[in-house]
Amino acid sequence: MPETFIQKLSAIATHLSFKAQSYLFVEGQKADKFFLLQNGLVALETYFPERGIVVIQTVGIGHVVGWSWLCPPFLWHFSARVIDPVNAFVFDATCLKQMMEEDPSFGYEITKRIIPLMLERLQATRLQFLDIYGPPS
């Protein structure tokens, strides 16, 4: 990624720590940020009637968490619960969307990096749903 783009991202990032069993975000709440995990583990969870909370995927160092800010209604589709303490860069997604609109080459670079991550999450969700809704063992 060009240095100028890295500088833009740095300008909208803060560094935060999260304790075990806290939440980075909760399903249904406003999505206006995303997280780059520096360490620790996060469980992406959702609630299923009659099954309770189900872990869709567990992610750790280097993973980006939180893509719901990209599409209306801008609400989290999963919850992200901290399993092991996490240090993360937290990015202001509202500012990022504006920067992407103002600079199409920057927006394209970000989009190229987001799509593979979203596909990975979609595949993990699909596999989990097969476990949930597949035939009983």
Tab-separated table of N, CA, C and O in Angstrom, residues 58-124:
chain	number	residue	atom	x	y	z
A	58	THR	N	-13.295	-17.670	15.259
A	58	THR	CA	-12.382	-17.088	16.236
A	58	THR	C	-11.197	-16.537	15.466
A	58	THR	O	-10.634	-17.232	14.616
A	59	VAL	N	-10.839	-15.288	15.739
A	59	VAL	CA	-9.758	-14.631	15.006
A	59	VAL	C	-8.746	-14.055	15.985
A	59	VAL	O	-9.054	-13.795	17.146
A	60	GLY	N	-7.519	-13.847	15.478
A	60	GLY	CA	-6.450	-13.341	16.326
A	60	GLY	C	-5.575	-12.339	15.604
A	60	GLY	O	-6.027	-11.629	14.693
A	61	ILE	N	-4.327	-12.338	15.990
A	61	ILE	CA	-3.358	-11.349	15.535
A	61	ILE	C	-3.389	-11.171	14.011
A	61	ILE	O	-3.458	-12.129	13.260
A	62	GLY	N	-3.414	-9.912	13.606
A	62	GLY	CA	-3.393	-9.567	12.190
A	62	GLY	C	-4.751	-9.539	11.514
A	62	GLY	O	-4.855	-9.056	10.394
A	63	HIS	N	-5.782	-10.047	12.183
A	63	HIS	CA	-7.111	-10.056	11.572
A	63	HIS	C	-7.791	-8.697	11.724
A	63	HIS	O	-7.571	-7.986	12.700
A	64	VAL	N	-8.599	-8.382	10.738
A	64	VAL	CA	-9.421	-7.182	10.785
A	64	VAL	C	-10.836	-7.635	11.123
A	64	VAL	O	-11.354	-8.578	10.536
A	65	VAL	N	-11.441	-6.958	12.091
A	65	VAL	CA	-12.760	-7.324	12.581
A	65	VAL	C	-13.691	-6.133	12.427
A	65	VAL	O	-13.347	-5.016	12.814
A	66	GLY	N	-14.874	-6.395	11.842
A	66	GLY	CA	-15.893	-5.362	11.772
A	66	GLY	C	-16.055	-4.745	10.401
A	66	GLY	O	-15.384	-3.764	10.087
A	67	TRP	N	-16.942	-5.327	9.590
A	67	TRP	CA	-17.183	-4.790	8.244
A	67	TRP	C	-18.590	-4.222	8.085
A	67	TRP	O	-18.948	-3.747	7.013
A	68	SER	N	-19.385	-4.250	9.108
A	68	SER	CA	-20.784	-3.813	8.993
A	68	SER	C	-20.926	-2.318	8.724
A	68	SER	O	-21.996	-1.867	8.310
A	69	TRP	N	-19.885	-1.545	8.904
A	69	TRP	CA	-19.920	-0.108	8.640
A	69	TRP	C	-19.998	0.185	7.142
A	69	TRP	O	-20.292	1.308	6.745
A	70	LEU	N	-19.754	-0.829	6.312
A	70	LEU	CA	-19.728	-0.624	4.871
A	70	LEU	C	-21.105	-0.502	4.220
A	70	LEU	O	-21.235	0.123	3.173
A	71	CYS	N	-22.113	-1.146	4.795
A	71	CYS	CA	-23.417	-1.236	4.138
A	71	CYS	C	-24.547	-0.840	5.080
A	71	CYS	O	-24.540	-1.233	6.247
A	72	PRO	N	-25.516	-0.091	4.547
A	72	PRO	CA	-26.688	0.231	5.365
A	72	PRO	C	-27.345	-1.057	5.842
A	72	PRO	O	-27.304	-2.058	5.133
A	73	PRO	N	-27.882	-1.064	7.002
A	73	PRO	CA	-28.191	0.049	7.894
A	73	PRO	C	-27.074	0.418	8.860
A	73	PRO	O	-27.288	1.108	9.843
A	74	PHE	N	-25.824	-0.044	8.616
A	74	PHE	CA	-24.653	0.275	9.436
A	74	PHE	C	-24.835	-0.185	10.883
A	74	PHE	O	-24.582	0.558	11.828
A	75	LEU	N	-25.285	-1.422	11.026
A	75	LEU	CA	-25.443	-2.062	12.331
A	75	LEU	C	-24.633	-3.354	12.318
A	75	LEU	O	-24.547	-4.030	11.289
A	76	TRP	N	-24.069	-3.713	13.469
A	76	TRP	CA	-23.272	-4.935	13.561
A	76	TRP	C	-24.144	-6.152	13.301
A	76	TRP	O	-25.237	-6.267	13.834
A	77	HIS	N	-23.624	-7.083	12.490
A	77	HIS	CA	-24.329	-8.325	12.173
A	77	HIS	C	-23.934	-9.455	13.109
A	77	HIS	O	-24.616	-10.476	13.168
A	78	PHE	N	-22.814	-9.307	13.798
A	78	PHE	CA	-22.340	-10.260	14.794
A	78	PHE	C	-21.905	-9.468	16.029
A	78	PHE	O	-21.798	-8.244	15.980
A	79	SER	N	-21.615	-10.190	17.086
A	79	SER	CA	-20.936	-9.609	18.247
A	79	SER	C	-19.492	-10.096	18.218
A	79	SER	O	-19.207	-11.191	17.717
A	80	ALA	N	-18.586	-9.297	18.764
A	80	ALA	CA	-17.175	-9.668	18.835
A	80	ALA	C	-16.755	-9.655	20.306
A	80	ALA	O	-16.567	-8.597	20.897
A	81	ARG	N	-16.643	-10.865	20.884
A	81	ARG	CA	-16.299	-11.017	22.303
A	81	ARG	C	-14.817	-11.338	22.429
A	81	ARG	O	-14.286	-12.210	21.738
A	82	VAL	N	-14.152	-10.631	23.320
A	82	VAL	CA	-12.726	-10.839	23.566
A	82	VAL	C	-12.549	-12.107	24.394
A	82	VAL	O	-13.112	-12.224	25.481
A	83	ILE	N	-11.771	-13.047	23.869
A	83	ILE	CA	-11.468	-14.282	24.594
A	83	ILE	C	-10.198	-14.103	25.411
A	83	ILE	O	-10.174	-14.355	26.610
A	84	ASP	N	-9.116	-13.712	24.751
A	84	ASP	CA	-7.852	-13.374	25.410
A	84	ASP	C	-7.651	-11.878	25.222
A	84	ASP	O	-8.012	-11.332	24.174
A	85	PRO	N	-7.078	-11.190	26.219
A	85	PRO	CA	-6.921	-9.732	26.113
A	85	PRO	C	-6.372	-9.308	24.749
A	85	PRO	O	-5.490	-9.959	24.193
A	86	VAL	N	-6.933	-8.217	24.254
A	86	VAL	CA	-6.640	-7.743	22.902
A	86	VAL	C	-6.076	-6.324	22.951
A	86	VAL	O	-6.571	-5.478	23.692
A	87	ASN	N	-5.055	-6.115	22.148
A	87	ASN	CA	-4.611	-4.775	21.785
A	87	ASN	C	-4.949	-4.634	20.313
A	87	ASN	O	-4.695	-5.548	19.524
A	88	ALA	N	-5.529	-3.497	19.950
A	88	ALA	CA	-5.962	-3.325	18.567
A	88	ALA	C	-5.861	-1.871	18.146
A	88	ALA	O	-5.956	-0.965	18.979
A	89	PHE	N	-5.674	-1.693	16.851
A	89	PHE	CA	-5.858	-0.388	16.256
A	89	PHE	C	-7.337	-0.296	15.903
A	89	PHE	O	-7.888	-1.204	15.273
A	90	VAL	N	-7.956	0.783	16.325
A	90	VAL	CA	-9.379	1.003	16.065
A	90	VAL	C	-9.481	2.167	15.083
A	90	VAL	O	-8.940	3.247	15.331
A	91	PHE	N	-10.172	1.923	13.970
A	91	PHE	CA	-10.273	2.903	12.894
A	91	PHE	C	-11.662	3.506	12.849
A	91	PHE	O	-12.658	2.791	12.972
A	92	ASP	N	-11.726	4.805	12.650
A	92	ASP	CA	-12.985	5.527	12.522
A	92	ASP	C	-13.529	5.284	11.116
A	92	ASP	O	-13.034	5.841	10.132
A	93	ALA	N	-14.531	4.435	11.017
A	93	ALA	CA	-15.070	4.043	9.709
A	93	ALA	C	-15.833	5.173	9.033
A	93	ALA	O	-15.873	5.246	7.797
A	94	THR	N	-16.424	6.057	9.804
A	94	THR	CA	-17.134	7.189	9.214
A	94	THR	C	-16.154	8.074	8.447
A	94	THR	O	-16.406	8.467	7.303
A	95	CYS	N	-15.011	8.349	9.062
A	95	CYS	CA	-13.971	9.130	8.380
A	95	CYS	C	-13.415	8.369	7.181
A	95	CYS	O	-13.176	8.962	6.121
A	96	LEU	N	-13.233	7.060	7.341
A	96	LEU	CA	-12.692	6.269	6.239
A	96	LEU	C	-13.628	6.301	5.031
A	96	LEU	O	-13.169	6.474	3.898
A	97	LYS	N	-14.918	6.160	5.253
A	97	LYS	CA	-15.871	6.210	4.125
A	97	LYS	C	-15.753	7.539	3.391
A	97	LYS	O	-15.751	7.582	2.162
A	98	GLN	N	-15.646	8.626	4.134
A	98	GLN	CA	-15.524	9.947	3.517
A	98	GLN	C	-14.220	10.039	2.714
A	98	GLN	O	-14.216	10.534	1.588
A	99	MET	N	-13.128	9.538	3.281
A	99	MET	CA	-11.838	9.571	2.587
A	99	MET	C	-11.885	8.730	1.304
A	99	MET	O	-11.316	9.123	0.277
A	100	MET	N	-12.576	7.600	1.362
A	100	MET	CA	-12.696	6.735	0.187
A	100	MET	C	-13.494	7.418	-0.925
A	100	MET	O	-13.181	7.275	-2.107
A	101	GLU	N	-14.516	8.167	-0.533
A	101	GLU	CA	-15.332	8.894	-1.521
A	101	GLU	C	-14.535	10.025	-2.160
A	101	GLU	O	-14.636	10.269	-3.358
A	102	GLU	N	-13.738	10.709	-1.343
A	102	GLU	CA	-12.979	11.864	-1.831
A	102	GLU	C	-11.792	11.474	-2.707
A	102	GLU	O	-11.373	12.243	-3.557
A	103	ASP	N	-11.223	10.296	-2.467
A	103	ASP	CA	-10.051	9.846	-3.208
A	103	ASP	C	-10.325	8.444	-3.754
A	103	ASP	O	-10.070	7.450	-3.082
A	104	PRO	N	-10.854	8.341	-4.980
A	104	PRO	CA	-11.222	7.035	-5.540
A	104	PRO	C	-10.074	6.020	-5.596
A	104	PRO	O	-10.303	4.833	-5.419
A	105	SER	N	-8.848	6.467	-5.806
A	105	SER	CA	-7.739	5.508	-5.846
A	105	SER	C	-7.493	4.922	-4.451
A	105	SER	O	-7.210	3.721	-4.313
A	106	PHE	N	-7.639	5.737	-3.441
A	106	PHE	CA	-7.550	5.254	-2.056
A	106	PHE	C	-8.715	4.308	-1.775
A	106	PHE	O	-8.526	3.225	-1.210
A	107	GLY	N	-9.910	4.697	-2.183
A	107	GLY	CA	-11.092	3.863	-1.979
A	107	GLY	C	-10.945	2.512	-2.655
A	107	GLY	O	-11.306	1.475	-2.076
A	108	TYR	N	-10.392	2.495	-3.863
A	108	TYR	CA	-10.203	1.239	-4.582
A	108	TYR	C	-9.182	0.362	-3.861
A	108	TYR	O	-9.371	-0.860	-3.733
A	109	GLU	N	-8.118	0.957	-3.372
A	109	GLU	CA	-7.087	0.196	-2.647
A	109	GLU	C	-7.673	-0.442	-1.386
A	109	GLU	O	-7.414	-1.611	-1.101
A	110	ILE	N	-8.475	0.300	-0.663
A	110	ILE	CA	-9.111	-0.239	0.542
A	110	ILE	C	-10.087	-1.352	0.159
A	110	ILE	O	-10.107	-2.417	0.780
A	111	THR	N	-10.883	-1.119	-0.866
A	111	THR	CA	-11.867	-2.113	-1.308
A	111	THR	C	-11.182	-3.417	-1.718
A	111	THR	O	-11.654	-4.508	-1.367
A	112	LYS	N	-10.069	-3.333	-2.437
A	112	LYS	CA	-9.333	-4.535	-2.844
A	112	LYS	C	-8.869	-5.341	-1.624
A	112	LYS	O	-8.749	-6.559	-1.709
A	113	ARG	N	-8.613	-4.665	-0.529
A	113	ARG	CA	-8.147	-5.350	0.671
A	113	ARG	C	-9.304	-5.863	1.529
A	113	ARG	O	-9.156	-6.831	2.258
A	114	ILE	N	-10.437	-5.210	1.442
A	114	ILE	CA	-11.597	-5.601	2.246
A	114	ILE	C	-12.283	-6.839	1.673
A	114	ILE	O	-12.666	-7.744	2.419
A	115	ILE	N	-12.439	-6.906	0.371
A	115	ILE	CA	-13.225	-7.980	-0.241
A	115	ILE	C	-12.698	-9.372	0.121
A	115	ILE	O	-13.485	-10.240	0.512
A	116	PRO	N	-11.399	-9.654	0.029
A	116	PRO	CA	-10.940	-10.995	0.418
A	116	PRO	C	-11.231	-11.319	1.894
A	116	PRO	O	-11.541	-12.455	2.234
A	117	LEU	N	-11.151	-10.313	2.757
A	117	LEU	CA	-11.446	-10.534	4.172
A	117	LEU	C	-12.921	-10.846	4.379
A	117	LEU	O	-13.280	-11.707	5.188
A	118	MET	N	-13.766	-10.162	3.641
A	118	MET	CA	-15.200	-10.432	3.736
A	118	MET	C	-15.514	-11.829	3.208
A	118	MET	O	-16.352	-12.537	3.778
A	119	LEU	N	-14.853	-12.230	2.142
A	119	LEU	CA	-15.069	-13.564	1.592
A	119	LEU	C	-14.649	-14.632	2.603
A	119	LEU	O	-15.358	-15.624	2.795
A	120	GLU	N	-13.533	-14.417	3.252
A	120	GLU	CA	-13.086	-15.349	4.293
A	120	GLU	C	-14.130	-15.479	5.395
A	120	GLU	O	-14.465	-16.579	5.837
A	121	ARG	N	-14.676	-14.353	5.833
A	121	ARG	CA	-15.693	-14.367	6.884
A	121	ARG	C	-16.965	-15.051	6.401
A	121	ARG	O	-17.589	-15.827	7.124
A	122	LEU	N	-17.335	-14.807	5.155
A	122	LEU	CA	-18.519	-15.445	4.587
A	122	LEU	C	-18.345	-16.965	4.539
A	122	LEU	O	-19.264	-17.717	4.885
A	123	GLN	N	-17.177	-17.424	4.138
A	123	GLN	CA	-16.917	-18.866	4.081
A	123	GLN	C	-16.958	-19.487	5.478
A	123	GLN	O	-17.509	-20.581	5.664
A	124	ALA	N	-16.387	-18.812	6.471
A	124	ALA	CA	-16.420	-19.319	7.844
A	124	ALA	C	-17.853	-19.398	8.344
A	124	ALA	O	-18.247	-20.374	9.001
